[in-house]
Structures are given as structure tokens and as C-alpha cells.
Coordinates of C-alpha atoms in Angstrom, one line a residue:
X1 CA 122.5 58.0 -18.6
X2 CA 120.8 56.1 -21.5
X3 CA 118.5 58.0 -23.8
X4 CA 115.1 56.8 -22.4
X5 CA 113.1 58.6 -25.0
X6 CA 115.0 57.0 -27.9
X7 CA 114.6 53.6 -26.3
X8 CA 110.9 54.1 -25.9
X9 CA 110.5 55.2 -29.5
X10 CA 112.5 52.2 -30.8
X11 CA 110.3 49.8 -28.7
X12 CA 107.1 51.5 -30.0
X13 CA 108.3 51.0 -33.6
X14 CA 109.2 47.4 -32.9
X15 CA 105.7 46.7 -31.5
X16 CA 104.0 48.3 -34.6
X17 CA 106.2 46.3 -37.0
X18 CA 105.5 43.1 -35.2
X19 CA 101.8 43.7 -35.2
X20 CA 101.8 44.4 -38.9
X21 CA 103.8 41.2 -39.6
X22 CA 101.4 39.2 -37.5
X23 CA 98.4 40.7 -39.2
X24 CA 99.6 40.1 -42.8
X25 CA 101.0 36.7 -41.8
X26 CA 97.6 35.6 -40.4
X27 CA 95.7 37.1 -43.4
X28 CA 97.9 35.2 -45.8
X29 CA 96.7 31.8 -44.6
X30 CA 93.0 32.5 -44.9
X31 CA 91.1 30.4 -47.4
X32 CA 90.0 32.5 -50.4
X33 CA 86.3 33.2 -50.2
X34 CA 83.7 33.0 -53.1
X35 CA 84.1 31.3 -56.4
X36 CA 82.2 28.4 -57.9
X37 CA 81.7 25.2 -55.9
X38 CA 83.9 22.3 -57.1
X39 CA 81.5 19.7 -58.5
X40 CA 84.0 17.6 -60.5
X41 CA 85.4 14.3 -59.2
X42 CA 89.1 13.5 -59.4
X43 CA 90.2 12.6 -63.0
X44 CA 92.4 9.6 -63.8
X45 CA 95.6 10.7 -65.4
X46 CA 97.3 7.3 -65.8
X47 CA 97.2 3.6 -64.8
X48 CA 100.2 1.5 -64.5
X49 CA 100.2 -1.2 -65.8
X50 CA 97.7 0.1 -68.4
X51 CA 94.1 -0.7 -68.1
X52 CA 93.1 -3.8 -70.2
X53 CA 96.6 -5.2 -69.9
X54 CA 97.0 -8.8 -71.2
X55 CA 99.4 -11.4 -69.8
X56 CA 99.3 -9.5 -66.6
X57 CA 101.9 -10.5 -64.0
X58 CA 102.4 -7.5 -61.8
X59 CA 101.9 -7.4 -58.0
X60 CA 101.0 -3.7 -57.7
X61 CA 98.7 -1.4 -59.7
X62 CA 99.1 2.4 -59.6
X63 CA 96.4 4.9 -60.6
X64 CA 97.3 8.6 -60.6
X65 CA 94.6 11.3 -60.3
X66 CA 94.8 15.0 -61.0
X67 CA 94.0 16.0 -57.4
X68 CA 94.2 14.7 -53.8
X69 CA 91.6 12.2 -52.9
X70 CA 90.2 10.1 -50.0
X71 CA 89.4 6.4 -49.9
X72 CA 86.0 5.9 -48.3
X73 CA 84.5 2.6 -47.1
X74 CA 86.8 0.5 -49.3
X75 CA 85.7 -2.6 -47.5
X76 CA 82.1 -2.0 -48.7
X77 CA 82.8 -0.3 -52.0
X78 CA 85.8 -2.1 -53.5
X79 CA 85.6 -5.5 -55.0
X80 CA 87.6 -7.8 -57.3
X81 CA 86.1 -10.4 -59.6
X82 CA 86.8 -13.3 -59.5
X83 CA 87.0 -13.0 -55.7
X84 CA 90.2 -13.7 -53.8
X85 CA 90.7 -15.1 -50.3
X86 CA 93.2 -12.4 -49.6
X87 CA 91.7 -9.2 -50.9
X88 CA 93.9 -6.4 -52.4
X89 CA 95.2 -3.6 -50.2
X90 CA 94.4 0.0 -51.2
X91 CA 96.7 2.8 -50.1
X92 CA 97.0 6.4 -51.2
X93 CA 100.3 8.1 -51.9
X94 CA 99.6 11.8 -52.4
X95 CA 97.7 11.8 -55.7
X96 CA 98.3 8.1 -56.5
X97 CA 96.3 5.1 -55.5
X98 CA 98.3 1.9 -55.0
X99 CA 96.6 -1.5 -55.1
X100 CA 98.7 -4.4 -53.9
X101 CA 97.6 -7.9 -54.9
X102 CA 98.1 -10.3 -52.1
X103 CA 96.7 -13.5 -53.5
X104 CA 97.9 -15.7 -56.4
X105 CA 96.2 -15.0 -59.8
X106 CA 94.5 -17.7 -61.8
X107 CA 95.9 -18.4 -65.3
X108 CA 94.1 -17.2 -68.4
X109 CA 91.6 -15.3 -66.3
X110 CA 90.1 -11.8 -66.7
X111 CA 90.0 -9.8 -63.5
X112 CA 87.9 -6.7 -62.8
X113 CA 88.6 -4.3 -59.9
X114 CA 85.5 -2.2 -59.1
X115 CA 85.9 0.8 -56.8
X116 CA 82.2 1.7 -56.4
X117 CA 82.1 5.1 -54.6
X118 CA 85.3 4.6 -52.7
X119 CA 87.3 7.4 -54.4
X120 CA 86.3 11.0 -53.8
X121 CA 88.1 14.3 -53.7
X122 CA 89.2 15.8 -50.4
X123 CA 87.3 19.1 -50.3
X124 CA 83.8 18.4 -51.7
X125 CA 83.7 14.6 -51.6
X126 CA 82.8 14.4 -55.3
X127 CA 82.8 10.6 -56.1
X128 CA 84.5 9.0 -59.0
X129 CA 81.6 6.8 -60.1
X130 CA 82.0 3.4 -61.8
X131 CA 85.8 3.5 -61.7
X132 CA 87.2 0.0 -62.7
X133 CA 90.4 -1.6 -63.7
X134 CA 90.5 -4.7 -65.9
X135 CA 93.4 -7.0 -66.8
X136 CA 93.9 -10.6 -68.0
X137 CA 96.5 -13.1 -66.9
X138 CA 96.2 -14.7 -70.4
X139 CA 96.3 -13.4 -74.0
X140 CA 92.5 -12.6 -74.1
X141 CA 90.2 -10.3 -72.1
X142 CA 86.6 -11.2 -71.5
X143 CA 84.7 -8.6 -73.6
X144 CA 81.0 -9.4 -73.4
X145 CA 78.6 -6.7 -72.0
X146 CA 75.1 -6.3 -70.6
X147 CA 73.2 -3.1 -70.6
X148 CA 69.7 -1.7 -70.0
X149 CA 67.6 0.6 -67.9
X150 CA 66.3 0.6 -64.3
X151 CA 63.1 2.4 -63.4
X152 CA 60.6 2.5 -60.5
X153 CA 57.8 -0.1 -60.7
X154 CA 55.4 2.4 -59.2
X155 CA 56.2 5.8 -60.9
X156 CA 58.0 4.6 -64.0
X157 CA 60.7 7.2 -63.5
X158 CA 64.4 6.2 -64.1
X159 CA 66.3 5.3 -61.0
X160 CA 69.7 7.0 -60.4
X161 CA 72.6 5.4 -58.5
X162 CA 71.0 2.0 -58.3
X163 CA 73.4 -0.9 -57.9
X164 CA 73.0 -3.3 -60.8
X165 CA 74.9 -6.6 -60.4
X166 CA 75.1 -10.2 -61.5
X167 CA 75.8 -13.5 -59.7
X168 CA 77.0 -16.6 -61.5
X169 CA 74.1 -19.0 -61.4
X170 CA 76.1 -21.5 -59.3
X171 CA 76.5 -19.0 -56.4
X172 CA 73.4 -16.8 -56.3
X173 CA 73.9 -15.1 -52.9
X174 CA 71.3 -12.4 -52.9
X175 CA 70.0 -13.4 -49.5
X176 CA 73.4 -14.2 -48.1
X177 CA 76.0 -11.9 -46.6
X178 CA 78.4 -11.7 -49.6
X179 CA 78.3 -8.5 -51.6
X180 CA 78.5 -8.8 -55.5
X181 CA 81.9 -8.4 -57.1
X182 CA 80.4 -7.6 -60.6
X183 CA 78.3 -4.5 -60.4
X184 CA 77.8 -1.0 -61.6
X185 CA 75.7 2.1 -60.8
X186 CA 73.0 3.6 -63.0
X187 CA 73.4 7.1 -64.3
X188 CA 70.9 10.0 -64.1
X189 CA 68.8 8.4 -66.9
X190 CA 68.6 5.1 -65.1
X191 CA 70.9 3.3 -67.7
X192 CA 73.5 0.8 -66.7
X193 CA 76.3 -1.2 -68.4
X194 CA 78.3 -4.1 -67.2
X195 CA 81.5 -4.7 -69.2
X196 CA 84.2 -7.4 -69.5
X197 CA 81.9 -10.3 -68.7
X198 CA 82.7 -13.9 -69.4
X199 CA 80.4 -16.3 -71.1
X200 CA 78.0 -18.0 -68.7
X201 CA 74.6 -18.0 -67.0
X202 CA 73.9 -15.3 -64.4
X203 CA 71.1 -14.0 -62.1
X204 CA 70.6 -10.3 -62.6
X205 CA 69.5 -7.8 -59.9
X206 CA 69.0 -4.1 -59.3
X207 CA 69.3 -2.8 -55.8
X208 CA 68.1 0.6 -54.5
X209 CA 69.5 0.6 -51.1
X210 CA 69.3 2.9 -48.1
X211 CA 72.8 1.9 -46.9
X212 CA 75.9 1.2 -49.0
X213 CA 76.8 -2.4 -48.2
X214 CA 75.4 -3.8 -51.5
X215 CA 73.7 -6.5 -49.6
X216 CA 69.9 -6.7 -49.9
X217 CA 68.1 -5.6 -46.8
X218 CA 64.5 -6.6 -47.3
X219 CA 63.1 -4.3 -44.6
X220 CA 64.5 -1.1 -46.2
X221 CA 65.7 -1.6 -49.7
X222 CA 64.0 -1.8 -53.1
X223 CA 64.8 -4.7 -55.5
X224 CA 64.4 -5.5 -59.1
X225 CA 65.3 -8.8 -60.8
X226 CA 64.8 -11.1 -63.8
X227 CA 63.0 -14.3 -62.8
X228 CA 65.0 -16.6 -65.0
X229 CA 68.8 -16.8 -65.4
X230 CA 70.2 -14.8 -68.2
X231 CA 72.7 -16.5 -70.6
X232 CA 75.5 -14.2 -71.7
X233 CA 77.1 -15.5 -74.8
X234 CA 77.0 -12.2 -76.8
X235 CA 76.5 -8.5 -76.0
X236 CA 73.0 -8.0 -74.6
X237 CA 71.2 -4.6 -74.7
X238 CA 67.8 -3.4 -73.4
X239 CA 67.7 -5.7 -70.5
X240 CA 65.4 -3.6 -68.3
X241 CA 64.6 -3.9 -64.6
X242 CA 61.9 -2.4 -62.3
X243 CA 62.7 -1.9 -58.7
X244 CA 60.0 -2.3 -56.0
X245 CA 59.6 -2.6 -52.3
X246 CA 58.7 -6.1 -51.2
X247 CA 56.1 -6.8 -48.5
X248 CA 57.7 -8.1 -45.4
X249 CA 57.4 -11.9 -45.4
X250 CA 56.2 -12.0 -41.7
X251 CA 54.1 -9.6 -39.9
X252 CA 55.7 -7.4 -37.2
X253 CA 54.9 -4.4 -35.2
X254 CA 57.7 -2.0 -36.0
X255 CA 56.8 0.8 -33.6
X256 CA 54.5 1.1 -30.6
X257 CA 54.1 3.7 -27.9
X258 CA 51.8 5.0 -25.2
X259 CA 51.4 8.6 -26.0
X260 CA 51.4 11.5 -23.5
X261 CA 47.7 12.0 -24.2
X262 CA 46.8 8.5 -23.3
X263 CA 46.4 7.1 -26.8
X264 CA 48.3 4.1 -28.1
X265 CA 50.1 4.3 -31.5
X266 CA 51.1 1.2 -33.6
X267 CA 53.0 0.9 -36.9
X268 CA 53.2 -2.3 -38.9
X269 CA 55.5 -3.7 -41.6
X270 CA 52.6 -4.8 -43.7
X271 CA 49.4 -3.4 -45.0
X272 CA 46.6 -5.4 -43.5
X273 CA 43.5 -6.4 -45.4
X274 CA 40.8 -6.6 -42.7
X275 CA 42.5 -5.5 -39.5
X276 CA 41.1 -5.7 -35.9
X277 CA 42.6 -4.8 -32.5
X278 CA 41.4 -6.3 -29.3
X279 CA 42.4 -5.6 -25.7
X280 CA 43.1 -9.1 -24.5
X281 CA 44.0 -8.1 -20.9
X282 CA 42.4 -6.5 -18.9
X283 CA 39.2 -7.6 -20.7
X284 CA 37.3 -4.6 -19.2
X285 CA 39.5 -2.2 -21.2
X286 CA 38.2 -3.7 -24.4
X287 CA 34.7 -2.3 -23.7
X288 CA 34.1 1.0 -25.5
X289 CA 37.6 1.2 -27.0
X290 CA 38.1 3.2 -30.2
X291 CA 40.4 2.1 -33.0
X292 CA 41.5 4.3 -36.0
X293 CA 43.4 2.7 -38.9
X294 CA 45.0 4.8 -41.7
X295 CA 43.9 4.3 -45.3
X296 CA 46.6 1.7 -46.0
X297 CA 46.0 -0.2 -42.7
X298 CA 49.7 -0.1 -41.7
X299 CA 49.3 2.2 -38.7
X300 CA 46.6 2.3 -36.0
X301 CA 45.7 4.5 -33.0
X302 CA 43.8 3.1 -30.0
X303 CA 41.9 4.9 -27.3
X304 CA 40.7 3.0 -24.2
X305 CA 38.2 4.5 -21.7
X306 CA 40.1 3.4 -18.6
X307 CA 43.8 4.3 -18.1
X308 CA 44.0 2.9 -14.6
X309 CA 45.7 -0.3 -15.8
X310 CA 49.3 -1.3 -14.8
X311 CA 49.8 -3.3 -17.9
X312 CA 47.7 -3.8 -21.1
X313 CA 47.9 -6.6 -23.7
X314 CA 46.8 -5.7 -27.2
X315 CA 46.2 -8.4 -29.9
X316 CA 46.5 -7.4 -33.6
X317 CA 44.4 -9.5 -36.0
X318 CA 43.9 -9.7 -39.7
X319 CA 41.2 -11.6 -41.5
X320 CA 40.3 -13.3 -38.2
X321 CA 43.9 -14.5 -37.4
X322 CA 45.9 -13.1 -34.5
X323 CA 49.2 -11.9 -35.9
X324 CA 51.0 -10.6 -32.8
X325 CA 50.3 -9.6 -29.2
X326 CA 52.0 -6.5 -27.7
X327 CA 52.2 -5.3 -24.1
X328 CA 52.1 -1.8 -22.7
X329 CA 52.9 -0.8 -19.1
X330 CA 52.3 2.5 -17.3
X331 CA 52.9 4.0 -13.9
X332 CA 50.0 5.1 -11.7
X333 CA 51.8 8.4 -11.4
X334 CA 51.7 9.0 -15.2
X335 CA 49.7 12.2 -16.2
X336 CA 48.3 13.0 -19.6
X337 CA 47.9 16.2 -21.5
X338 CA 45.1 16.7 -24.1
X339 CA 44.7 19.7 -26.4
X340 CA 41.5 19.4 -28.4
X341 CA 42.4 21.3 -31.5
X342 CA 40.2 21.8 -34.6
X343 CA 41.6 21.3 -38.1
X344 CA 39.6 22.1 -41.2
X345 CA 39.5 21.6 -45.0
X346 CA 40.0 25.3 -45.9
X347 CA 42.6 26.2 -48.4
X348 CA 43.9 29.8 -48.3
X349 CA 40.8 30.7 -46.3
X350 CA 38.5 29.4 -49.0
X351 CA 36.0 26.5 -48.9
X352 CA 35.6 24.1 -51.8
X353 CA 32.0 24.8 -53.1
X354 CA 31.4 21.1 -53.5
X355 CA 32.3 20.2 -49.9
X356 CA 31.0 20.9 -46.5
X357 CA 33.1 22.7 -43.9
X358 CA 34.9 19.6 -42.4
X359 CA 36.3 19.6 -38.9
X360 CA 39.0 17.1 -37.8
X361 CA 40.0 16.3 -34.3
X362 CA 42.9 14.5 -32.6
X363 CA 40.6 12.6 -30.2
X364 CA 37.3 10.8 -30.6
X365 CA 34.4 13.2 -30.1
X366 CA 31.7 12.1 -27.6
X367 CA 29.4 15.2 -27.7
X368 CA 28.9 18.5 -29.6
X369 CA 26.9 21.5 -28.6
X370 CA 25.6 23.5 -31.6
X371 CA 24.4 26.2 -29.3
X372 CA 28.0 27.2 -28.7
X373 CA 28.6 27.8 -32.4
X374 CA 28.1 31.3 -33.9
X375 CA 27.9 31.7 -37.7
X376 CA 28.1 35.1 -39.3
X377 CA 27.4 35.8 -43.0
X378 CA 28.7 39.2 -43.9
X379 CA 28.4 40.1 -40.1
X380 CA 24.8 38.9 -40.0
X381 CA 24.2 36.0 -37.6
X382 CA 22.7 32.8 -39.2
X383 CA 21.2 29.9 -37.2
X384 CA 20.0 27.6 -40.0
X385 CA 23.2 25.6 -40.0
X386 CA 23.7 22.0 -38.9
X387 CA 26.5 20.4 -36.9
X388 CA 26.7 16.8 -38.2
X389 CA 28.8 13.9 -37.0
X390 CA 30.5 11.7 -39.6
X391 CA 28.7 8.3 -39.7
X392 CA 31.9 6.3 -39.7
X393 CA 34.9 8.5 -38.8
X394 CA 34.7 9.5 -35.1
X395 CA 37.3 12.1 -35.6
X396 CA 35.2 14.2 -38.0
X397 CA 32.3 16.6 -37.8
X398 CA 30.7 18.8 -40.6
X399 CA 29.2 22.2 -40.6
X400 CA 26.4 22.2 -43.2
X401 CA 25.0 25.4 -44.5
X402 CA 23.9 26.8 -47.9
X403 CA 27.2 28.8 -48.4
X404 CA 27.0 31.6 -51.0
X405 CA 29.4 33.2 -53.3
X406 CA 31.0 36.6 -52.6
X407 CA 30.1 36.4 -48.9
X408 CA 32.4 36.4 -45.9
X409 CA 31.8 33.9 -43.2
X410 CA 33.0 34.0 -39.6
X411 CA 32.4 30.9 -37.5
X412 CA 33.2 30.8 -33.8
X413 CA 33.3 27.6 -31.9
X414 CA 33.0 28.6 -28.3
X415 CA 34.9 26.9 -25.5
X416 CA 33.5 23.5 -24.9
X417 CA 31.6 23.2 -28.2
X418 CA 33.1 19.7 -28.6
X419 CA 33.8 17.2 -25.9
X420 CA 36.2 14.4 -26.5
X421 CA 37.1 11.2 -24.7
X422 CA 38.2 11.8 -21.0
X423 CA 36.1 14.9 -21.0
X424 CA 38.6 16.9 -23.0
X425 CA 37.1 20.2 -24.4
X426 CA 38.2 22.6 -27.1
X427 CA 39.2 26.2 -26.4
X428 CA 37.5 29.0 -28.4
X429 CA 38.3 28.8 -32.1
X430 CA 37.5 31.3 -34.8
X431 CA 37.6 30.7 -38.5
X432 CA 37.1 33.2 -41.3
X433 CA 36.7 32.2 -45.0
X434 CA 34.9 32.7 -48.3
X435 CA 33.4 30.2 -50.7
X436 CA 35.6 29.4 -53.7
X437 CA 33.9 30.1 -57.0
X438 CA 32.7 27.0 -58.9
X439 CA 34.3 28.6 -61.9
X440 CA 37.7 27.5 -60.5
X441 CA 36.8 23.8 -61.0
X442 CA 36.6 21.4 -64.0
X443 CA 35.3 17.9 -64.9
X444 CA 36.9 15.1 -66.9
X445 CA 34.8 12.4 -68.5
X446 CA 37.1 9.5 -69.4
X447 CA 35.6 6.9 -71.8
X448 CA 37.7 3.8 -71.0
X449 CA 38.2 1.0 -73.6
X450 CA 39.7 -2.2 -72.1
X451 CA 41.7 -4.7 -74.2
X452 CA 40.4 -7.8 -72.4
X453 CA 37.0 -7.9 -70.6
X454 CA 38.1 -11.1 -68.7
X455 CA 40.7 -9.0 -66.8
X456 CA 40.6 -6.2 -64.3
X457 CA 42.1 -2.7 -64.4
X458 CA 42.4 0.0 -61.9
X459 CA 42.2 3.5 -63.5
X460 CA 43.6 6.2 -61.3
X461 CA 43.2 10.0 -61.6
X462 CA 46.5 11.4 -60.2
X463 CA 48.1 14.8 -59.6
X464 CA 51.5 16.1 -60.7
X465 CA 53.1 14.4 -57.7
X466 CA 51.6 11.1 -58.9
X467 CA 49.4 10.9 -55.9
X468 CA 46.0 9.3 -56.6
X469 CA 43.0 11.6 -56.4
X470 CA 40.4 9.0 -57.3
X471 CA 40.5 5.4 -58.6
X472 CA 38.0 3.1 -60.3
X473 CA 38.0 -0.6 -61.0
X474 CA 37.2 -1.3 -64.6
X475 CA 36.4 -4.6 -66.3
X476 CA 34.5 -3.4 -69.4
X477 CA 34.2 -0.4 -71.7
X478 CA 32.7 2.3 -69.5
X479 CA 32.8 6.0 -68.8
X480 CA 34.4 7.4 -65.6
X481 CA 33.6 10.9 -64.4
X482 CA 36.1 12.8 -62.4
X483 CA 33.8 15.7 -61.4
X484 CA 34.6 19.1 -59.9
X485 CA 38.3 19.1 -59.3
X486 CA 40.4 22.3 -59.0
X487 CA 41.8 23.4 -62.3
X488 CA 45.4 22.1 -62.9
X489 CA 47.5 19.4 -64.3
X490 CA 46.4 15.8 -63.9
X491 CA 47.3 12.4 -65.4
X492 CA 45.9 8.9 -65.7
X493 CA 47.6 5.8 -64.4
X494 CA 46.3 2.2 -65.0
X495 CA 47.1 -0.8 -62.9
X496 CA 46.9 -4.2 -64.5
X497 CA 45.1 -5.8 -61.6
X498 CA 46.1 -9.5 -62.2
X499 CA 44.5 -10.9 -59.1
X500 CA 41.4 -8.6 -59.3
X501 CA 41.7 -7.3 -55.7
X502 CA 41.3 -3.7 -56.7
X503 CA 44.8 -2.4 -55.8
X504 CA 48.5 -2.6 -56.9
X505 CA 50.4 -5.7 -55.7
X506 CA 54.2 -5.7 -55.3
X507 CA 56.5 -8.5 -56.2
X508 CA 58.4 -11.2 -54.3
X509 CA 62.0 -12.3 -55.1
X510 CA 61.9 -15.7 -53.5
X511 CA 58.6 -16.6 -55.1
X512 CA 59.8 -15.2 -58.4
X513 CA 56.8 -12.9 -58.9
X514 CA 57.0 -9.5 -60.4
X515 CA 54.9 -6.5 -59.3
X516 CA 51.7 -5.8 -61.2
X517 CA 52.3 -3.7 -64.2
X518 CA 51.5 0.0 -64.3
X519 CA 50.9 2.1 -67.4
X520 CA 51.0 5.9 -67.4
X521 CA 49.0 7.5 -70.2
X522 CA 51.5 10.1 -71.4
X523 CA 48.8 12.7 -72.4
X524 CA 48.3 15.3 -69.8
X525 CA 44.7 15.6 -68.5
X526 CA 44.6 19.2 -67.6
X527 CA 41.4 20.6 -66.2
X528 CA 40.5 24.2 -67.1
X529 CA 38.4 26.3 -64.9
X530 CA 34.7 26.0 -65.5
X531 CA 35.1 23.6 -68.4
X532 CA 34.0 20.0 -69.0
X533 CA 36.5 17.8 -70.9
X534 CA 35.9 14.4 -72.6
X535 CA 38.7 12.0 -73.5
X536 CA 38.9 8.4 -74.6
X537 CA 41.4 6.1 -72.9
X538 CA 42.4 3.0 -74.8
X539 CA 44.3 0.7 -72.4
X540 CA 47.0 -1.3 -74.2
X541 CA 47.0 -5.0 -73.9
X542 CA 50.4 -4.7 -72.2
X543 CA 52.3 -1.5 -71.2
X544 CA 54.6 -0.6 -74.1
X545 CA 58.3 -0.4 -73.2
X546 CA 58.5 3.0 -75.0
X547 CA 55.1 4.6 -74.3
X548 CA 53.3 6.7 -76.8
X549 CA 50.0 8.3 -75.7
X550 CA 47.0 6.1 -76.4
X551 CA 44.8 8.8 -74.9
X552 CA 42.9 10.4 -77.7
X553 CA 40.0 12.9 -77.9
X554 CA 36.5 11.6 -78.8
X555 CA 33.3 12.6 -80.3
X556 CA 30.3 12.8 -77.9
X557 CA 28.9 9.3 -77.4
X558 CA 25.1 8.9 -77.3
X559 CA 23.7 7.6 -74.0
X560 CA 23.8 3.9 -73.5
X561 CA 25.7 3.4 -76.8
X562 CA 28.9 1.3 -77.1
X563 CA 32.2 3.1 -77.3
X564 CA 33.8 2.7 -80.7
X565 CA 37.6 1.8 -80.4
X566 CA 39.7 4.0 -82.6
X567 CA 37.5 7.1 -82.5
X568 CA 39.9 10.0 -82.8
X569 CA 38.3 13.4 -83.4
X570 CA 37.2 15.5 -80.5
X571 CA 35.1 18.5 -79.9
X572 CA 36.4 21.5 -78.0
X573 CA 35.8 21.4 -74.2
X574 CA 32.3 22.5 -73.2
X575 CA 32.2 25.6 -71.0
X576 CA 29.6 25.4 -68.2
X577 CA 26.7 27.7 -68.3

């Protein structure tokens, strides 16, 4: 009889060995963990024929990289200049890129192959930026260049990865469907350089696009341009561009919806100047309607009193002219949900000592019952407060009371304190806060000196995010007071208001108009707590290309006296008593 015990032992050993082999075999193919992330794009090791080859007659170009790569969107990213009817074919062979030329090459011509963002590594998709290959079919290579900087027309900040391109003047196709063949991308400092250009006249553009087709989409992209053609007959430097968002040439409602609370929301592609909304049909729905526009007049919200309509026609007007009519339909089975919440202007449970307690609602308020409000000051009930409706904004109410420092306030808004449209009522809401000390705020008095009293300027007080806090239209030497703002970093921005309408106007490519100029005073206007600061702002005649701060301290100026340009010495900030 066979030795069953021995066989069992051998089988057991075989299973153990197999399991170990499988374990170590599987472990050996795992990707190593940790280590720094690869941020470097593929590096070019060689080009054959060599870059900048003269008397070129090859049919194939080979570029070798130091790692494996992918070709992404070559149809959009790759271009050859001059263009060919049969474009080159791109193929990858391990770490080599092969470009096969299909069309006949012109004699004595410089060609530039631009790869855009088409080449990236396999693992992290690190892009080889501004990769190009240049050759000439004759004994000379075009060697002219064009360089400069691209920045934002609004912020003045350099723009990274903006496409800068030129079109020969005889075929300016910005508004066509052909992408440029001569282009480059700006670096992190916003600088660009176009090389190997031939002598000629060109139109120059900068395109900050949301896609990657290098074709200007007016609805979404930003554009910069030189109005007049640029003649390239020598190397040109410091040709700077500012990109901006054009206004849509024709008004259009870009978004509209009937919300689940019964309100109607609208978004426009333009900022309207004097907007008005009218319910054209049914006429009865226009009676008692409420319309709320945002600050820039490019969105609106509408509430109608009667939601029994099957369809509703809404007309959008600006300056008395009907721009568009939109229709809304609803089912009689539709139901609506309304939650009357109460937002406030408290920050970290503290109230600005220069403001009332401000309440903001999502629906128009039709009634308020102050008897349902309970106000406690250090646990002692107070009744000498007022509940005041905003005179213009039907979404706001104020609680007015002589708030005091170092006191704790508890305010309870009982259920049904506020009644909104369609009889919506709030649930009970409790708010606890203290009054922020006035010592946390500062004031800036800015004595403005204008370079030309026949022109208009908009002086804006802005925060670190370059958002305007307050603005003033200035046409003569005058002081501006920015009073009682939280201590922190602030700056001054000046708009050269060419058309004297009180705000910044963008440009238009077809009309050849540039956006209104903006100048940032480089001196920081910090506000210290409980201090009053005085500065003099001398607005330059035109914004300098390299800005140096014209904002200088000043001596105190007697009341009603003229500001003396060039005054430089300043006193220390005055601490409040």
C-alpha cells in the first residue's frame, strides 16, 4: 500500500511553496509607494535632421525624448507655418516622435512646427511647453523675433499660459474657424517670445481661452490685441498686451428657470444700465410683482403674486427698449417649498459698531411683528429697539438699538416674526453676539490730485483680493474719506473714466477700442486699529508701464485750502481719543 502519510506531507509542502511563490510574485509587481511627485516634462535628447537645418529636403523628422510620452489633441495643438493642405502626421515610436511631411515644401521658405501642449509624459501628464522645430528649404532661416508681456486689463497681474499669436495682415482670421499657425504660450511672468518670423505686417493677439482650440470664443474667452498692424522688419521687444472680457455684442438671456419656491431666476450676457422687467402675459400677473437685480444688473429674480398661470411671458427691457421676451410654463400640479431663513451681517458673532444689525431674507417681506422679538442685554430684557424695513431693498430689515461695548446680546425672533410673499413665515431663530470694539477700525483720508480737470477718474478703495470696498468719481483735486473700516491691508485703484460714466468699460476687438486704463497705486494703504491715516494720491497723466508709487504722505491741509502737488512729508498717523 502507498505511504499515505508521506503523500499528505508532500502535498502540504507543495501547497505552502506555491502560496509563497504567488505571494512574492504578486508583491513584486506592485508599484513602489511614496517618493516625490514627478513634475518634469519629457526632455528632448535629439532632433533628426537637426533643428534649424538649412536646405532641408527630408520627408520625416524624428524627435527623441528621455522618457515615454503621449500625444494629446494634436489636431488642436499642433500646427505648421506656412500651412499645408495635407498636414504632417505625428506618430510615437517608444520614446521617439516621428513627423511625416505629406505635402510639397515651398522653395527658400522657413517652416516652423509648433507642438503647443500636445506632448506630455505618460504618468503625470507634464506638458512640454512651447516645443517647436524650425527648418528652411533654402540657405537662410527667418530670424526676426517679437517679445513682450501679457497682463490682465483689470488686475494688472501677469497672465500665465495665454496664447500669443500673429496673423499675416492679408489673412487676419480671428473671427474665423482657422487656428493660428504662429503662436506661443506666456510663462509664469506673463512674458512671451515669437521666434523665426519673416519680414512683414501682422495683427497681434493674446488669447486667454477656456478651451484649447486656439479659436476666439467671444462668449467665454478673454482677448488682447494691438489695434494697428505691426510691421516686423527687425527684432521687436516690449510689445505688451492686456487681455479683457468683451461685452457680448447682442443681448441674450443665458439662463432662466422657475424655481421650486415659485420665484423666477434670470441671467444675462450683458450688464444692463437701466433694466426693467414686465410680465407681458397674463397682464394680471404684472400687478404687484417684485423684481430684484444684482449690483451689476446681469442677473434678476422675479416674484409674482399669482402662480395659477399655465404660461407666463416676461419682457426684459433696458433704457426703455425691449431686448428679449422669454416664456415660462408650469403644471397646475406643481408644488412649491419656501423656507424663510434669516441671514445677518455678524462676523464671528460680532457686530460692526458702525452698522445696524442687518437681516436678509430669500423672499420679499410683506409684514413684521416686533412683538415677537425678544432682545436680552446681559440677560436683561430690553424693549427700546426698533425693527425697521429697508426703504429700497424689500429683502432687508434692520434691528436698531444703542448697542454697547462689553455686553452680550441675545436676540430671539419668534416663529412668525416675519411674513413673506405667499404667507411664508420664519421658524424661531436665535442670535447671540457682542459689539466689536471701535478700536478695531481705522480711517483713511486720501487727498487726490488729478492730472487733468477736464477728465474723469474713479478712485476705488480695494481689499487684498482686489475687490472694491468703496469708489468715488473724481474730476478735481479733492479729499476722499474712507471711514471706519476694519484694520487690515488695503490698496487704491484708479480707473481712467474716458466716457465719464462712472465705471470701467471693457474693449471691443471689431471696433478696435481698448478697455479703459486702470492704474494701481503700488503703496499699500494699511489701516491700523484706532488710527486715522492721511495720504496724498497724485494720479499720473497716463498709467506708467513700470509703476512706481506716486502715493506719498502729506502734511495736514488747512480746511478749504488747495492741495499743493508735490507735497511729500507726512506726520505720523493720529490715534483716536
